[in-house]
mmCIF file of C-alpha atoms in Angstrom:
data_model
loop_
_atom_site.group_PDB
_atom_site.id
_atom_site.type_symbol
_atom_site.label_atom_id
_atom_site.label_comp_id
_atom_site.label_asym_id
_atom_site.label_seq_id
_atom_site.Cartn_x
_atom_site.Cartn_y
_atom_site.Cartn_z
ATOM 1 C CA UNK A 1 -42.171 -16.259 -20.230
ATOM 2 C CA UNK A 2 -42.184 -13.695 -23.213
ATOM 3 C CA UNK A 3 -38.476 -11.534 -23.341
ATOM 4 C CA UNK A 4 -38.690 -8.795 -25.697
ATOM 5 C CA UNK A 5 -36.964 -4.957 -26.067
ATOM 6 C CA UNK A 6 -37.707 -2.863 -23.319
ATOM 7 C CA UNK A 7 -40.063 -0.193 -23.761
ATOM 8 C CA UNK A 8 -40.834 3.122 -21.985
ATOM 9 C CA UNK A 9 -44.214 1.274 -20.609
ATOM 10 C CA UNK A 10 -41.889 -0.865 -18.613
ATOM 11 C CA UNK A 11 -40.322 2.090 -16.451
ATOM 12 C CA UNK A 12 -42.306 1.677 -13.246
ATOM 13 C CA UNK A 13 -42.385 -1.887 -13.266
ATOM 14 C CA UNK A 14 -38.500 -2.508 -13.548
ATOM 15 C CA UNK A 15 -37.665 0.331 -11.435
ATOM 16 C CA UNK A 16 -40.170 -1.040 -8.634
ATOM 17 C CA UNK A 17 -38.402 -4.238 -9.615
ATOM 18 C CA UNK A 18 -34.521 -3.108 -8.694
ATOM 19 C CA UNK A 19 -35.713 -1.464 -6.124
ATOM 20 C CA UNK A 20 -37.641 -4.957 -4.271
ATOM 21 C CA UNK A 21 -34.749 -7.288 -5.563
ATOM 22 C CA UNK A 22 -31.816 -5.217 -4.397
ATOM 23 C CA UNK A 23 -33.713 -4.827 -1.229
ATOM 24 C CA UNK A 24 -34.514 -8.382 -0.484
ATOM 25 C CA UNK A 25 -31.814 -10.715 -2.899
ATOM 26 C CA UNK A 26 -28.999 -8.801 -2.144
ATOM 27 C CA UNK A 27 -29.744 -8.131 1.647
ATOM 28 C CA UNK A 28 -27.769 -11.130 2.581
ATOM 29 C CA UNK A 29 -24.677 -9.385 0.892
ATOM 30 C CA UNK A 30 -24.939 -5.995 1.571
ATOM 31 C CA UNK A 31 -26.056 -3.910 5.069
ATOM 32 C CA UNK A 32 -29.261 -1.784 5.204
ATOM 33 C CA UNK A 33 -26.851 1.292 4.654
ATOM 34 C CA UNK A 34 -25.518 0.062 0.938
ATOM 35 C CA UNK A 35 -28.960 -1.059 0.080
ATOM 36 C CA UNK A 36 -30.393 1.893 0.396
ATOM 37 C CA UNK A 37 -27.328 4.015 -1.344
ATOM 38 C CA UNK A 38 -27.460 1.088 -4.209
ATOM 39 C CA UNK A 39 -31.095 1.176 -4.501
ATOM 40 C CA UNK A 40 -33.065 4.211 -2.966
ATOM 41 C CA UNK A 41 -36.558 4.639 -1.968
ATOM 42 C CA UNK A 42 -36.710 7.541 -4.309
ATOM 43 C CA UNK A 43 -35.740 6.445 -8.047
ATOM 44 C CA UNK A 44 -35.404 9.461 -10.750
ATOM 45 C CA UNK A 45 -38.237 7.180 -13.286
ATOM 46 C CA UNK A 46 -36.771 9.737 -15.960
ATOM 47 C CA UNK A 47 -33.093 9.221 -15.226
ATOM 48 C CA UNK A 48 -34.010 5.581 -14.873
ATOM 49 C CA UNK A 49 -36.224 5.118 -18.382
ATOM 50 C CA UNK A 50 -33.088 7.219 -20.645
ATOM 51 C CA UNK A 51 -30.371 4.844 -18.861
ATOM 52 C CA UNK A 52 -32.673 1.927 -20.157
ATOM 53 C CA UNK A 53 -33.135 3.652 -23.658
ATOM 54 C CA UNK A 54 -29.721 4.744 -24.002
ATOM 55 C CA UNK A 55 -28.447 0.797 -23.948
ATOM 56 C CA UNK A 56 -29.663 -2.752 -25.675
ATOM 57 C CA UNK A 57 -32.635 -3.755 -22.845
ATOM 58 C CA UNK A 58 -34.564 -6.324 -22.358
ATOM 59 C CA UNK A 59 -37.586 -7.443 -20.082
ATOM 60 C CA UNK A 60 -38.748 -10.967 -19.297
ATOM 61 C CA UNK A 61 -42.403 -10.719 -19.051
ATOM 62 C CA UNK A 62 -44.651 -13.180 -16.752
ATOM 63 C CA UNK A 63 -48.715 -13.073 -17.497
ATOM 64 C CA UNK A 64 -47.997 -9.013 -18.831
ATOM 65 C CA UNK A 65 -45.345 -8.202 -15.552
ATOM 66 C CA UNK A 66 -41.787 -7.203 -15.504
ATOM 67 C CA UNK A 67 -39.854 -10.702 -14.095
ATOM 68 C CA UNK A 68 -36.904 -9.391 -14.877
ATOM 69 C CA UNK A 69 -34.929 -6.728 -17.053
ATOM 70 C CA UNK A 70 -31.328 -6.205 -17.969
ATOM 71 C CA UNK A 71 -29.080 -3.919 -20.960
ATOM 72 C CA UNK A 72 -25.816 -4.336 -22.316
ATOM 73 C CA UNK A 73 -24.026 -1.304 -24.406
ATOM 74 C CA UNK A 74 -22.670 -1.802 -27.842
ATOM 75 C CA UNK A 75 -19.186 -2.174 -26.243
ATOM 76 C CA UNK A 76 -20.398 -5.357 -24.258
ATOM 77 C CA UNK A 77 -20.379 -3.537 -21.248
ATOM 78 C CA UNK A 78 -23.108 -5.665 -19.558
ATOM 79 C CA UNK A 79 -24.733 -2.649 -17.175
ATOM 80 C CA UNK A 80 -27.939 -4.550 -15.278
ATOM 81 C CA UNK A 81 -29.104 -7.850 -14.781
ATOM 82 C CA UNK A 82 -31.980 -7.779 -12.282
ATOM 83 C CA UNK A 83 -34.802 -10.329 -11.758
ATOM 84 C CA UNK A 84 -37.552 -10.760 -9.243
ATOM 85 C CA UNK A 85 -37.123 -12.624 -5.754
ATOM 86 C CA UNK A 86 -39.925 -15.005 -6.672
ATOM 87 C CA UNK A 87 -38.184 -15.875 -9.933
ATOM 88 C CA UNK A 88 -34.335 -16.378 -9.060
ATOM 89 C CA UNK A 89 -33.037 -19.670 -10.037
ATOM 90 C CA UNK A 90 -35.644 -20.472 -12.960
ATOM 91 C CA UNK A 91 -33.985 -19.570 -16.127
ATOM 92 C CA UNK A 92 -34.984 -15.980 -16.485
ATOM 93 C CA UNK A 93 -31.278 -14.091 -15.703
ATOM 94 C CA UNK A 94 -29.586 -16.874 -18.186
ATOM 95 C CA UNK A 95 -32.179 -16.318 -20.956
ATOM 96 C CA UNK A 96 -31.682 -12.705 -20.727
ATOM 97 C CA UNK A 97 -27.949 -13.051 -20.246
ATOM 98 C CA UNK A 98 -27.699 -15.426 -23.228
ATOM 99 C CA UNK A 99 -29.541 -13.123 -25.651
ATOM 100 C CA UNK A 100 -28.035 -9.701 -24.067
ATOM 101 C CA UNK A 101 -24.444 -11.231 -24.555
ATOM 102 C CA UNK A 102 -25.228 -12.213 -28.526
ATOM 103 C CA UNK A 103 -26.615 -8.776 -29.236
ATOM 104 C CA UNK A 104 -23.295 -7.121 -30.365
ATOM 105 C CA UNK A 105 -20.190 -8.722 -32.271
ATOM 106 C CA UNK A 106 -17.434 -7.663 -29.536
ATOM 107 C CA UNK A 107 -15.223 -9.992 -28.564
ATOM 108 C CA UNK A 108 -15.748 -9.835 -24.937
ATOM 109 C CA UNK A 109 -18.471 -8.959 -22.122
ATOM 110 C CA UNK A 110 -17.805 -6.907 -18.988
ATOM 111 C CA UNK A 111 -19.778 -6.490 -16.151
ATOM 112 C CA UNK A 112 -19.740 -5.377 -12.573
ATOM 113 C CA UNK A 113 -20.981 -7.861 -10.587
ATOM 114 C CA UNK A 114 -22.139 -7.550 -7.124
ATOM 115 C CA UNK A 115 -21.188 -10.484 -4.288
ATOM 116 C CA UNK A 116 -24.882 -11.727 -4.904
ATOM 117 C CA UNK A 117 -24.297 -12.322 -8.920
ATOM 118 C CA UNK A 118 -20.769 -13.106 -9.193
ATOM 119 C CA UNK A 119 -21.517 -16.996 -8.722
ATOM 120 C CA UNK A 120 -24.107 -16.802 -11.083
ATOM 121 C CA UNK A 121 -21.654 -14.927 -13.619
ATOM 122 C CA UNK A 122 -18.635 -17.623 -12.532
ATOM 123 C CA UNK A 123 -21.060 -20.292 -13.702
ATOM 124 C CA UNK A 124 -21.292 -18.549 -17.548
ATOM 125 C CA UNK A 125 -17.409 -18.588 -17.809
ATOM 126 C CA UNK A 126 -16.913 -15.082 -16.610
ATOM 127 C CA UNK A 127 -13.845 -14.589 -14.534
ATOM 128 C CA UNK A 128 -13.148 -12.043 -12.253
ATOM 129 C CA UNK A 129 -10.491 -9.310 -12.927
ATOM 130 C CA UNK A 130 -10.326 -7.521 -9.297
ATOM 131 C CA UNK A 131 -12.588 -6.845 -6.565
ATOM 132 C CA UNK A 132 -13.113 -3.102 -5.684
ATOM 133 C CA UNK A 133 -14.864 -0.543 -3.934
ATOM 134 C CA UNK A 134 -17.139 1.974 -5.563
ATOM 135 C CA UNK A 135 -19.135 4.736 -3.816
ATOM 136 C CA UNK A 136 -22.601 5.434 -4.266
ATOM 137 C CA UNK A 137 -24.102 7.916 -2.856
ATOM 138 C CA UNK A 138 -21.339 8.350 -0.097
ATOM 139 C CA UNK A 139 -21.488 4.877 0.852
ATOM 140 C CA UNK A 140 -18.942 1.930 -0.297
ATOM 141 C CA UNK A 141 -20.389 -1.035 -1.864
ATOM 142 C CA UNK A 142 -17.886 -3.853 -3.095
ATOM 143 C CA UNK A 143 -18.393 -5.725 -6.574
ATOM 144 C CA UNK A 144 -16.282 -7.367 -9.003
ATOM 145 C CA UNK A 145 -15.033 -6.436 -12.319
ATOM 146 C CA UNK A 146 -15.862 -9.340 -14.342
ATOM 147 C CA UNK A 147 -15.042 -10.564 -18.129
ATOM 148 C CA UNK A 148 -16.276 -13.123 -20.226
ATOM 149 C CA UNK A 149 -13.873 -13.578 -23.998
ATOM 150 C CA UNK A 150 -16.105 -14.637 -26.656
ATOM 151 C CA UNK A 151 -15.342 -16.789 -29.445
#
């Protein structure tokens, strides 16, 4: 597995990549209804590759494909963390997690995590702050606002 910065290149790939994890990970979660209001058919690629450009990203590459991809602002507001069904639980979300949460000197990470990730986040010493409700697209989808203090 190779991780390097994300790159314009990579658009397609990790947008097809949301798109197929939120669909199939998360399903277990999350009814058709929030799926498809969290992740829609339809993704803006432009919208998509300036979000990715705008933060610190990353992409875990496996034989030249997108694995996985996540970004992290220079607040340590941890945005993404997404990785391909055939890949969960082999090292790729903690790698990227790990070098995501090292990339800026703040003294804490925050992320919204959904009820998929929020173990996976518990198990990295974040702790949750509150559960809430947030609307996308005129659908409510529940996560958790989650911190991790850094020392």
């Amino acid at each position: 597995m190779i991780i390097r910065e994300y790159r314009e290149s990579d658009c397609k790939q990790a947008a097809e990549l949301f798109l197929c994890t939120v669909h199939t990970v998360n399903a277990k979660d999350y009814s058709a209804e929030q799926l498809d209001a969290w992740a829609p058919k339809s993704i803006d690629l432009e919208a998509f590759n300036r979000s990715l450009l705008l933060h610190f990203s990353l992409v875990a590459l496996k034989g030249g494909a997108v694995i996985g991809f996540g970004d992290i602002d220079e607040s340590g507001y941890l945005d993404r963390l997404y990785v391909h069904r055939d890949y969960q639980g082999r090292g790729v979300a903690s790698e990227l997690c790990r070098r995501l949460e090292s990339r800026y000197k703040v003294k804490k990470i925050v992320t919204h995590a959904s009820i998929t990730a929020k173990p996976f986040f518990e198990k990295r010493g974040y702790k949750a702050l509150k559960r809430q409700e947030v609307e996308r697209r005129g659908v409510l989808l529940t996560n958790y606002v989650m911190e991790k203090i850094l020392t």
